[in-house]
Amino acid sequence: MLSTGPELRLLRLLSCVTLVLLFQVTDAKRDLKSACTTCQQITDNFSKGFDRTAKQNFGGGNTAWEERKLSKYETSEIRLMEIVEGLCESSSFECNRMVEEHEEHFETWWFKRKTKHPDLHKWFCIETIKVCCPKGTFGPDCNACVGSSERPCHGNGMCDGDRTRGGNGKCSCNHGYEGESCLDCIDGYFNEVRNDTFSLCTECHSSCKTCTGATNQDCDECKEGWEEDEQEACVDVNECSTESSPCKEDQYCVNTEGSYSCKACDRVCSGCTGAGPDKCQACASGYQDAEGTCTDIDECSQSESVCTKEHQECVNNKGSYVCICSSGYEEQEDECVQMMQPEQAEESEASETTTSPHGEL
């Protein structure tokens, strides 16, 4: 029986609450990863600022003056403030918020912890504000990634959340590897070396879908476009050797390893077995076979004229011809009409002028 009234509203409310909680958990995981990234950026910029302030205020050449006037600057609060001011871009809200919230920690490290804990990232990000983890660990408690913290994912992948307080520790395997621990090989690769903690996956021969070794005789299964020969080795299938070509009538077949391609015949051909006018199965219209090669027919040199209208001339081109009016003639209404000479044109204009009604006025 379907829920109605208050029961239906309660179900909808529970669904909404569940979705909100899921989104919050997802955002929390993302925030844990980004917090570590932000902290890493801050400590990297602190190191750059430390080097920058050293170059700006030391090394002027007057050693005695530097020892007397600048020795206190090296560990001073002024220098610390100059470094802290350059830790974040003005537009980076997360960076500026983290620096502002933990500014006292920089002062503590600078004045009391720097000598004993020279690695600021480790002291600040990992041990003090706890937004990062050591290499090869992840999550709130910095648990070791799959494989070990020394070789996450057995060196064949990336551990989700590595070095952060987020993530789930699952492996994203490098190409060629698969499985929870990235010790297995995908199709097309085989285990050249394998034990409980190490795996080396090497690519099969190009003819193999799966294999146990590197040659075409080590295939368990041939790829499409390959087939087993009498020695049980995968060899290329020549698709172009079949009676029925896989290509269109105006194309020829070119065999490739594991496949084939279709190329366009020469324009002089009507069907062909390869490239060029000497590979035609028949010649295209306007061409003729001359000692095994299709060549252009010169229609204009034939005994019977192909241009039948008066005052026409034939002009040959590749595979065809055109009929044009002879010199001194122009085409008018599909006929070649003699063009007027300049003198004739002037006489005609004069005649028109004298015979017009206006001329009699």
mmCIF file of C-alpha atoms in Angstrom:
data_model
loop_
_atom_site.group_PDB
_atom_site.id
_atom_site.type_symbol
_atom_site.label_atom_id
_atom_site.label_comp_id
_atom_site.label_asym_id
_atom_site.label_seq_id
_atom_site.Cartn_x
_atom_site.Cartn_y
_atom_site.Cartn_z
ATOM 1 C CA MET A 1 0.000 0.000 0.000
ATOM 2 C CA LEU A 2 1.409 3.425 -0.985
ATOM 3 C CA SER A 3 2.225 5.902 1.766
ATOM 4 C CA THR A 4 0.037 9.005 1.847
ATOM 5 C CA GLY A 5 -0.308 12.168 3.863
ATOM 6 C CA PRO A 6 2.118 12.537 6.824
ATOM 7 C CA GLU A 7 3.951 9.278 6.004
ATOM 8 C CA LEU A 8 4.783 10.449 2.471
ATOM 9 C CA ARG A 9 5.980 13.815 3.746
ATOM 10 C CA LEU A 10 8.190 12.049 6.301
ATOM 11 C CA LEU A 11 9.742 9.856 3.600
ATOM 12 C CA ARG A 12 10.471 12.896 1.445
ATOM 13 C CA LEU A 13 12.047 14.684 4.407
ATOM 14 C CA LEU A 14 14.282 11.676 5.178
ATOM 15 C CA SER A 15 15.359 11.509 1.512
ATOM 16 C CA CYS A 16 16.308 15.175 1.521
ATOM 17 C CA VAL A 17 18.260 14.808 4.770
ATOM 18 C CA THR A 18 20.125 11.794 3.327
ATOM 19 C CA LEU A 19 21.083 13.713 0.181
ATOM 20 C CA VAL A 20 22.274 16.698 2.228
ATOM 21 C CA LEU A 21 24.424 14.437 4.408
ATOM 22 C CA LEU A 22 25.930 12.734 1.345
ATOM 23 C CA PHE A 23 26.833 16.089 -0.193
ATOM 24 C CA GLN A 24 28.330 17.242 3.100
ATOM 25 C CA VAL A 25 30.485 14.105 3.363
ATOM 26 C CA THR A 26 31.671 14.542 -0.256
ATOM 27 C CA ASP A 27 32.450 18.230 0.321
ATOM 28 C CA ALA A 28 34.246 17.391 3.578
ATOM 29 C CA LYS A 29 36.509 14.896 1.795
ATOM 30 C CA ARG A 30 37.222 17.427 -0.918
ATOM 31 C CA ASP A 31 37.925 20.138 1.692
ATOM 32 C CA LEU A 32 40.385 17.887 3.533
ATOM 33 C CA LYS A 33 42.381 17.396 0.335
ATOM 34 C CA SER A 34 42.275 21.079 -0.623
ATOM 35 C CA ALA A 35 43.296 22.147 2.898
ATOM 36 C CA CYS A 36 46.519 20.188 2.580
ATOM 37 C CA THR A 37 47.142 21.637 -0.883
ATOM 38 C CA THR A 38 46.663 25.133 0.542
ATOM 39 C CA CYS A 39 49.000 24.416 3.467
ATOM 40 C CA GLN A 40 51.663 23.030 1.113
ATOM 41 C CA GLN A 41 51.384 26.195 -0.970
ATOM 42 C CA ILE A 42 51.798 28.363 2.146
ATOM 43 C CA THR A 43 54.921 26.544 3.367
ATOM 44 C CA ASP A 44 56.420 26.557 -0.137
ATOM 45 C CA ASN A 45 55.874 30.312 -0.343
ATOM 46 C CA PHE A 46 57.366 30.724 3.136
ATOM 47 C CA SER A 47 60.579 29.054 1.905
ATOM 48 C CA LYS A 48 60.627 31.334 -1.141
ATOM 49 C CA GLY A 49 60.060 34.367 1.081
ATOM 50 C CA PHE A 50 62.854 33.263 3.397
ATOM 51 C CA ASP A 51 65.269 33.085 0.448
ATOM 52 C CA ARG A 52 63.993 36.373 -0.990
ATOM 53 C CA THR A 53 64.485 38.352 2.219
ATOM 54 C CA ALA A 54 67.961 36.897 2.644
ATOM 55 C CA LYS A 55 68.967 38.104 -0.816
ATOM 56 C CA GLN A 56 67.427 41.534 -0.290
ATOM 57 C CA ASN A 57 69.149 42.251 3.008
ATOM 58 C CA PHE A 58 72.391 40.294 2.921
ATOM 59 C CA GLY A 59 75.354 39.884 0.631
ATOM 60 C CA GLY A 60 76.062 43.555 0.021
ATOM 61 C CA GLY A 61 79.804 43.051 0.257
ATOM 62 C CA ASN A 62 80.516 44.995 3.478
ATOM 63 C CA THR A 63 80.758 42.012 5.855
ATOM 64 C CA ALA A 64 81.591 44.023 8.985
ATOM 65 C CA TRP A 65 78.610 46.346 8.452
ATOM 66 C CA GLU A 66 76.292 43.375 7.808
ATOM 67 C CA GLU A 67 77.373 41.646 10.994
ATOM 68 C CA ARG A 68 76.814 44.829 12.990
ATOM 69 C CA LYS A 69 73.561 46.126 11.452
ATOM 70 C CA LEU A 70 71.807 43.092 9.937
ATOM 71 C CA SER A 71 72.570 40.198 12.269
ATOM 72 C CA LYS A 72 69.401 40.891 14.262
ATOM 73 C CA TYR A 73 67.242 41.142 11.108
ATOM 74 C CA GLU A 74 67.934 37.510 10.248
ATOM 75 C CA THR A 75 65.738 36.277 13.114
ATOM 76 C CA SER A 76 63.652 39.397 13.631
ATOM 77 C CA GLU A 77 59.895 39.822 13.729
ATOM 78 C CA ILE A 78 60.207 42.356 10.915
ATOM 79 C CA ARG A 79 61.616 39.711 8.597
ATOM 80 C CA LEU A 80 58.918 37.245 9.662
ATOM 81 C CA MET A 81 56.168 39.764 8.847
ATOM 82 C CA GLU A 82 57.706 40.498 5.450
ATOM 83 C CA ILE A 83 57.647 36.772 4.673
ATOM 84 C CA VAL A 84 54.098 36.215 5.987
ATOM 85 C CA GLU A 85 52.736 39.137 3.951
ATOM 86 C CA GLY A 86 53.807 37.378 0.754
ATOM 87 C CA LEU A 87 52.389 33.922 1.500
ATOM 88 C CA CYS A 88 49.076 34.308 -0.378
ATOM 89 C CA GLU A 89 47.649 35.961 -3.454
ATOM 90 C CA SER A 90 45.070 38.576 -2.507
ATOM 91 C CA SER A 91 42.387 36.626 -4.399
ATOM 92 C CA SER A 92 43.074 33.321 -2.603
ATOM 93 C CA PHE A 93 40.438 33.226 0.165
ATOM 94 C CA GLU A 94 41.415 29.792 1.548
ATOM 95 C CA CYS A 95 45.104 30.689 1.760
ATOM 96 C CA ASN A 96 44.512 34.008 3.478
ATOM 97 C CA ARG A 97 42.011 32.457 5.898
ATOM 98 C CA MET A 98 44.469 29.699 6.888
ATOM 99 C CA VAL A 99 47.295 32.185 7.450
ATOM 100 C CA GLU A 100 45.076 34.480 9.503
ATOM 101 C CA GLU A 101 43.763 31.620 11.680
ATOM 102 C CA HIS A 102 47.226 30.228 12.416
ATOM 103 C CA GLU A 103 49.462 33.300 12.394
ATOM 104 C CA GLU A 104 50.556 32.633 15.989
ATOM 105 C CA HIS A 105 51.941 29.239 14.907
ATOM 106 C CA PHE A 106 54.325 30.955 12.467
ATOM 107 C CA GLU A 107 55.569 33.147 15.306
ATOM 108 C CA THR A 108 56.006 30.097 17.567
ATOM 109 C CA TRP A 109 57.962 28.243 14.912
ATOM 110 C CA TRP A 110 60.031 31.266 13.940
ATOM 111 C CA PHE A 111 61.134 32.153 17.456
ATOM 112 C CA LYS A 112 61.043 28.794 19.310
ATOM 113 C CA ARG A 113 60.860 25.754 16.998
ATOM 114 C CA LYS A 114 62.792 26.576 13.818
ATOM 115 C CA THR A 115 66.154 25.259 15.012
ATOM 116 C CA LYS A 116 64.791 21.950 16.318
ATOM 117 C CA HIS A 117 62.157 21.549 13.542
ATOM 118 C CA PRO A 118 63.633 23.076 10.356
ATOM 119 C CA ASP A 119 60.979 21.421 8.102
ATOM 120 C CA LEU A 120 58.122 23.933 8.348
ATOM 121 C CA HIS A 121 55.716 21.808 6.284
ATOM 122 C CA LYS A 122 56.144 18.812 8.557
ATOM 123 C CA TRP A 123 55.881 20.864 11.785
ATOM 124 C CA PHE A 124 53.032 23.151 10.662
ATOM 125 C CA CYS A 125 50.891 21.171 8.171
ATOM 126 C CA ILE A 126 51.346 17.636 9.525
ATOM 127 C CA GLU A 127 52.077 17.871 13.230
ATOM 128 C CA THR A 128 50.482 21.147 14.358
ATOM 129 C CA ILE A 129 47.303 21.997 12.412
ATOM 130 C CA LYS A 130 47.038 18.417 11.080
ATOM 131 C CA VAL A 131 45.728 19.055 7.565
ATOM 132 C CA CYS A 132 48.382 16.934 5.832
ATOM 133 C CA CYS A 133 49.908 13.476 6.289
ATOM 134 C CA PRO A 134 53.398 12.116 5.606
ATOM 135 C CA LYS A 135 54.076 10.637 2.178
ATOM 136 C CA GLY A 136 52.372 7.287 1.614
ATOM 137 C CA THR A 137 49.627 7.865 4.206
ATOM 138 C CA PHE A 138 46.093 9.283 4.108
ATOM 139 C CA GLY A 139 43.003 10.070 6.130
ATOM 140 C CA PRO A 140 42.337 11.546 9.589
ATOM 141 C CA ASP A 141 44.792 9.135 11.264
ATOM 142 C CA CYS A 142 47.396 9.112 8.442
ATOM 143 C CA ASN A 143 46.971 5.391 7.755
ATOM 144 C CA ALA A 144 49.394 3.710 5.364
ATOM 145 C CA CYS A 145 48.268 3.429 1.754
ATOM 146 C CA VAL A 146 47.710 0.005 0.164
ATOM 147 C CA GLY A 147 51.078 -1.699 -0.277
ATOM 148 C CA SER A 148 52.973 0.406 2.245
ATOM 149 C CA SER A 149 53.772 4.019 2.971
ATOM 150 C CA GLU A 150 57.192 3.498 1.354
ATOM 151 C CA ARG A 151 55.662 2.161 -1.908
ATOM 152 C CA PRO A 152 51.981 3.141 -2.130
ATOM 153 C CA CYS A 153 50.010 0.858 -4.463
ATOM 154 C CA HIS A 154 53.241 -1.176 -4.753
ATOM 155 C CA GLY A 155 54.731 1.604 -6.856
ATOM 156 C CA ASN A 156 52.212 1.039 -9.678
ATOM 157 C CA GLY A 157 49.573 3.648 -8.934
ATOM 158 C CA MET A 158 48.332 6.629 -6.922
ATOM 159 C CA CYS A 159 46.799 6.308 -3.441
ATOM 160 C CA ASP A 160 43.620 8.383 -3.058
ATOM 161 C CA GLY A 161 44.286 11.059 -0.443
ATOM 162 C CA ASP A 162 48.040 10.422 -0.290
ATOM 163 C CA ARG A 163 49.688 13.033 1.989
ATOM 164 C CA THR A 164 46.307 14.524 2.998
ATOM 165 C CA ARG A 165 43.770 13.979 5.788
ATOM 166 C CA GLY A 166 41.177 13.045 3.144
ATOM 167 C CA GLY A 167 40.677 10.273 0.594
ATOM 168 C CA ASN A 168 39.880 6.598 1.017
ATOM 169 C CA GLY A 169 43.291 5.095 0.288
ATOM 170 C CA LYS A 170 42.116 3.248 -2.838
ATOM 171 C CA CYS A 171 44.607 2.847 -5.659
ATOM 172 C CA SER A 172 44.290 4.389 -9.102
ATOM 173 C CA CYS A 173 46.592 2.100 -11.080
ATOM 174 C CA ASN A 174 49.055 3.223 -13.736
ATOM 175 C CA HIS A 175 48.421 2.110 -17.315
ATOM 176 C CA GLY A 176 49.061 -1.606 -17.673
ATOM 177 C CA TYR A 177 48.092 -2.432 -14.072
ATOM 178 C CA GLU A 178 44.806 -3.214 -12.320
ATOM 179 C CA GLY A 179 43.387 -4.662 -9.092
ATOM 180 C CA GLU A 180 43.052 -3.274 -5.571
ATOM 181 C CA SER A 181 46.819 -3.440 -5.051
ATOM 182 C CA CYS A 182 47.885 -2.689 -8.666
ATOM 183 C CA LEU A 183 49.698 -6.047 -8.865
ATOM 184 C CA ASP A 184 47.618 -7.510 -11.727
ATOM 185 C CA CYS A 185 48.073 -6.796 -15.443
ATOM 186 C CA ILE A 186 45.365 -5.620 -17.820
ATOM 187 C CA ASP A 187 44.655 -7.384 -21.138
ATOM 188 C CA GLY A 188 47.566 -6.824 -23.491
ATOM 189 C CA TYR A 189 50.149 -6.999 -20.683
ATOM 190 C CA PHE A 190 51.788 -9.889 -18.818
ATOM 191 C CA ASN A 191 53.604 -10.272 -15.495
ATOM 192 C CA GLU A 192 57.303 -10.315 -16.293
ATOM 193 C CA VAL A 193 58.032 -10.382 -12.542
ATOM 194 C CA ARG A 194 55.464 -10.989 -9.778
ATOM 195 C CA ASN A 195 55.454 -11.686 -6.033
ATOM 196 C CA ASP A 196 53.386 -10.555 -3.065
ATOM 197 C CA THR A 197 54.862 -7.048 -2.997
ATOM 198 C CA PHE A 198 56.188 -6.399 -6.506
ATOM 199 C CA SER A 199 54.782 -6.643 -10.010
ATOM 200 C CA LEU A 200 56.231 -5.662 -13.375
ATOM 201 C CA CYS A 201 53.690 -5.674 -16.214
ATOM 202 C CA THR A 202 55.140 -5.669 -19.736
ATOM 203 C CA GLU A 203 53.205 -5.099 -22.939
ATOM 204 C CA CYS A 204 52.362 -8.145 -25.062
ATOM 205 C CA HIS A 205 53.295 -8.468 -28.727
ATOM 206 C CA SER A 206 51.043 -6.271 -30.884
ATOM 207 C CA SER A 207 49.247 -9.391 -32.195
ATOM 208 C CA CYS A 208 48.135 -10.626 -28.728
ATOM 209 C CA LYS A 209 44.960 -9.828 -26.852
ATOM 210 C CA THR A 210 46.288 -11.742 -23.837
ATOM 211 C CA CYS A 211 49.666 -13.413 -23.432
ATOM 212 C CA THR A 212 52.217 -15.061 -21.194
ATOM 213 C CA GLY A 213 55.316 -13.594 -22.858
ATOM 214 C CA ALA A 214 56.627 -10.926 -25.202
ATOM 215 C CA THR A 215 56.543 -12.721 -28.614
ATOM 216 C CA ASN A 216 53.690 -13.536 -30.993
ATOM 217 C CA GLN A 217 54.094 -17.202 -30.016
ATOM 218 C CA ASP A 218 53.222 -16.374 -26.383
ATOM 219 C CA CYS A 219 49.679 -15.235 -27.146
ATOM 220 C CA ASP A 220 46.814 -16.859 -25.259
ATOM 221 C CA GLU A 221 44.410 -15.158 -27.657
ATOM 222 C CA CYS A 222 45.006 -13.250 -30.893
ATOM 223 C CA LYS A 223 43.699 -9.710 -31.390
ATOM 224 C CA GLU A 224 41.096 -9.008 -34.056
ATOM 225 C CA GLY A 225 42.884 -8.838 -37.412
ATOM 226 C CA TRP A 226 45.316 -11.588 -36.423
ATOM 227 C CA GLU A 227 45.032 -15.400 -36.545
ATOM 228 C CA GLU A 228 47.009 -18.426 -35.408
ATOM 229 C CA ASP A 229 49.264 -20.117 -37.958
ATOM 230 C CA GLU A 230 50.438 -23.745 -37.941
ATOM 231 C CA GLN A 231 53.059 -22.933 -35.289
ATOM 232 C CA GLU A 232 50.325 -21.434 -33.056
ATOM 233 C CA ALA A 233 51.788 -17.955 -33.484
ATOM 234 C CA CYS A 234 49.520 -14.977 -34.144
ATOM 235 C CA VAL A 235 50.088 -13.640 -37.672
ATOM 236 C CA ASP A 236 48.467 -10.802 -39.587
ATOM 237 C CA VAL A 237 45.284 -11.466 -41.568
ATOM 238 C CA ASN A 238 45.647 -10.004 -45.071
ATOM 239 C CA GLU A 239 42.162 -8.613 -45.619
ATOM 240 C CA CYS A 240 43.185 -7.402 -49.078
ATOM 241 C CA SER A 241 43.892 -10.927 -50.383
ATOM 242 C CA THR A 242 40.246 -12.021 -50.286
ATOM 243 C CA GLU A 243 38.283 -12.345 -53.507
ATOM 244 C CA SER A 244 35.763 -9.765 -52.381
ATOM 245 C CA SER A 245 37.564 -6.505 -51.541
ATOM 246 C CA PRO A 246 36.443 -4.805 -48.313
ATOM 247 C CA CYS A 247 36.755 -1.417 -50.063
ATOM 248 C CA LYS A 248 34.396 0.493 -52.378
ATOM 249 C CA GLU A 249 34.533 0.235 -56.177
ATOM 250 C CA ASP A 250 36.573 3.436 -56.575
ATOM 251 C CA GLN A 251 39.098 2.401 -53.881
ATOM 252 C CA TYR A 252 41.929 -0.086 -53.498
ATOM 253 C CA CYS A 253 42.896 -2.023 -50.363
ATOM 254 C CA VAL A 254 46.170 -1.577 -48.453
ATOM 255 C CA ASN A 255 46.964 -4.216 -45.835
ATOM 256 C CA THR A 256 48.374 -3.111 -42.461
ATOM 257 C CA GLU A 257 49.351 -5.074 -39.341
ATOM 258 C CA GLY A 258 46.111 -6.267 -37.800
ATOM 259 C CA SER A 259 43.939 -4.192 -40.140
ATOM 260 C CA TYR A 260 43.704 -2.539 -43.572
ATOM 261 C CA SER A 261 42.922 0.822 -45.149
ATOM 262 C CA CYS A 262 41.116 1.934 -48.311
ATOM 263 C CA LYS A 263 42.707 4.449 -50.682
ATOM 264 C CA ALA A 264 41.054 6.320 -53.562
ATOM 265 C CA CYS A 265 41.838 5.126 -57.084
ATOM 266 C CA ASP A 266 43.491 7.471 -59.570
ATOM 267 C CA ARG A 267 40.905 9.702 -61.280
ATOM 268 C CA VAL A 268 41.706 8.068 -64.658
ATOM 269 C CA CYS A 269 40.538 4.666 -63.362
ATOM 270 C CA SER A 270 37.193 2.955 -63.146
ATOM 271 C CA GLY A 271 38.156 0.503 -60.406
ATOM 272 C CA CYS A 272 41.775 -0.307 -59.581
ATOM 273 C CA THR A 273 44.165 -2.666 -57.810
ATOM 274 C CA GLY A 274 46.619 -0.020 -56.570
ATOM 275 C CA ALA A 275 47.880 3.556 -56.878
ATOM 276 C CA GLY A 276 48.510 5.203 -60.244
ATOM 277 C CA PRO A 277 47.110 5.098 -63.811
ATOM 278 C CA ASP A 278 48.839 1.773 -64.531
ATOM 279 C CA LYS A 279 46.815 -0.054 -61.830
ATOM 280 C CA CYS A 280 43.387 0.546 -63.368
ATOM 281 C CA GLN A 281 40.948 -2.328 -63.841
ATOM 282 C CA ALA A 282 39.278 -0.200 -66.519
ATOM 283 C CA CYS A 283 39.717 3.347 -67.743
ATOM 284 C CA ALA A 284 37.327 6.111 -66.737
ATOM 285 C CA SER A 285 35.263 7.945 -69.350
ATOM 286 C CA GLY A 286 37.515 10.221 -71.411
ATOM 287 C CA TYR A 287 40.577 7.955 -70.997
ATOM 288 C CA GLN A 288 41.910 4.984 -72.941
ATOM 289 C CA ASP A 289 44.340 2.134 -72.316
ATOM 290 C CA ALA A 290 47.717 2.816 -73.894
ATOM 291 C CA GLU A 291 50.168 -0.036 -73.249
ATOM 292 C CA GLY A 292 48.674 -0.800 -69.833
ATOM 293 C CA THR A 293 48.271 2.811 -68.657
ATOM 294 C CA CYS A 294 45.109 4.895 -68.839
ATOM 295 C CA THR A 295 45.809 8.110 -70.761
ATOM 296 C CA ASP A 296 43.672 11.043 -71.849
ATOM 297 C CA ILE A 297 41.704 10.787 -75.103
ATOM 298 C CA ASP A 298 42.239 13.893 -77.286
ATOM 299 C CA GLU A 299 38.699 14.264 -78.599
ATOM 300 C CA CYS A 300 39.730 17.335 -80.595
ATOM 301 C CA SER A 301 42.164 15.356 -82.796
ATOM 302 C CA GLN A 302 39.613 12.806 -83.959
ATOM 303 C CA SER A 303 38.710 12.653 -87.632
ATOM 304 C CA GLU A 304 35.080 13.472 -86.956
ATOM 305 C CA SER A 305 34.654 16.838 -85.252
ATOM 306 C CA VAL A 306 32.978 16.735 -81.848
ATOM 307 C CA CYS A 307 32.021 20.435 -82.003
ATOM 308 C CA THR A 308 29.230 20.487 -84.593
ATOM 309 C CA LYS A 309 27.987 24.078 -84.510
ATOM 310 C CA GLU A 310 29.190 26.681 -86.970
ATOM 311 C CA HIS A 311 32.198 28.787 -85.968
ATOM 312 C CA GLN A 312 33.101 26.539 -82.998
ATOM 313 C CA GLU A 313 36.552 25.288 -81.943
ATOM 314 C CA CYS A 314 37.424 22.262 -79.783
ATOM 315 C CA VAL A 315 39.667 22.590 -76.712
ATOM 316 C CA ASN A 316 40.899 19.343 -75.139
ATOM 317 C CA ASN A 317 41.275 18.890 -71.353
ATOM 318 C CA LYS A 318 41.955 15.921 -69.095
ATOM 319 C CA GLY A 319 39.207 13.361 -69.531
ATOM 320 C CA SER A 320 36.986 15.616 -71.639
ATOM 321 C CA TYR A 321 36.832 18.640 -73.960
ATOM 322 C CA VAL A 322 34.960 21.946 -74.415
ATOM 323 C CA CYS A 323 33.591 23.730 -77.453
ATOM 324 C CA ILE A 324 34.185 27.494 -77.664
ATOM 325 C CA CYS A 325 33.421 30.143 -80.262
ATOM 326 C CA SER A 326 36.203 30.908 -82.743
ATOM 327 C CA SER A 327 38.113 34.154 -82.620
ATOM 328 C CA GLY A 328 35.917 37.063 -83.688
ATOM 329 C CA TYR A 329 32.729 35.308 -82.576
ATOM 330 C CA GLU A 330 30.807 35.362 -79.341
ATOM 331 C CA GLU A 331 28.121 33.110 -77.938
ATOM 332 C CA GLN A 332 24.607 34.477 -78.099
ATOM 333 C CA GLU A 333 21.571 32.309 -77.470
ATOM 334 C CA ASP A 334 23.640 29.139 -77.847
ATOM 335 C CA GLU A 335 25.012 30.285 -81.236
ATOM 336 C CA CYS A 336 28.389 31.750 -82.255
ATOM 337 C CA VAL A 337 27.654 35.208 -83.682
ATOM 338 C CA GLN A 338 30.249 37.401 -85.361
ATOM 339 C CA MET A 339 31.405 40.274 -83.211
ATOM 340 C CA MET A 340 31.113 43.844 -84.632
ATOM 341 C CA GLN A 341 34.332 45.617 -85.584
ATOM 342 C CA PRO A 342 34.870 49.123 -84.060
ATOM 343 C CA GLU A 343 34.082 50.817 -87.411
ATOM 344 C CA GLN A 344 30.871 48.830 -87.791
ATOM 345 C CA ALA A 345 29.826 49.710 -84.242
ATOM 346 C CA GLU A 346 30.300 53.484 -84.930
ATOM 347 C CA GLU A 347 28.278 53.275 -88.202
ATOM 348 C CA SER A 348 25.501 51.429 -86.391
ATOM 349 C CA GLU A 349 25.346 54.074 -83.651
ATOM 350 C CA ALA A 350 25.269 56.864 -86.220
ATOM 351 C CA SER A 351 22.473 55.150 -88.138
ATOM 352 C CA GLU A 352 20.416 54.799 -84.981
ATOM 353 C CA THR A 353 20.879 58.521 -84.232
ATOM 354 C CA THR A 354 19.694 59.725 -87.656
ATOM 355 C CA THR A 355 16.641 57.500 -87.714
ATOM 356 C CA SER A 356 15.425 58.362 -84.216
ATOM 357 C CA PRO A 357 12.408 60.721 -83.788
ATOM 358 C CA HIS A 358 14.536 63.171 -81.841
ATOM 359 C CA GLY A 359 16.899 63.481 -84.782
ATOM 360 C CA GLU A 360 14.166 65.050 -86.911
ATOM 361 C CA LEU A 361 13.589 67.954 -84.508
#
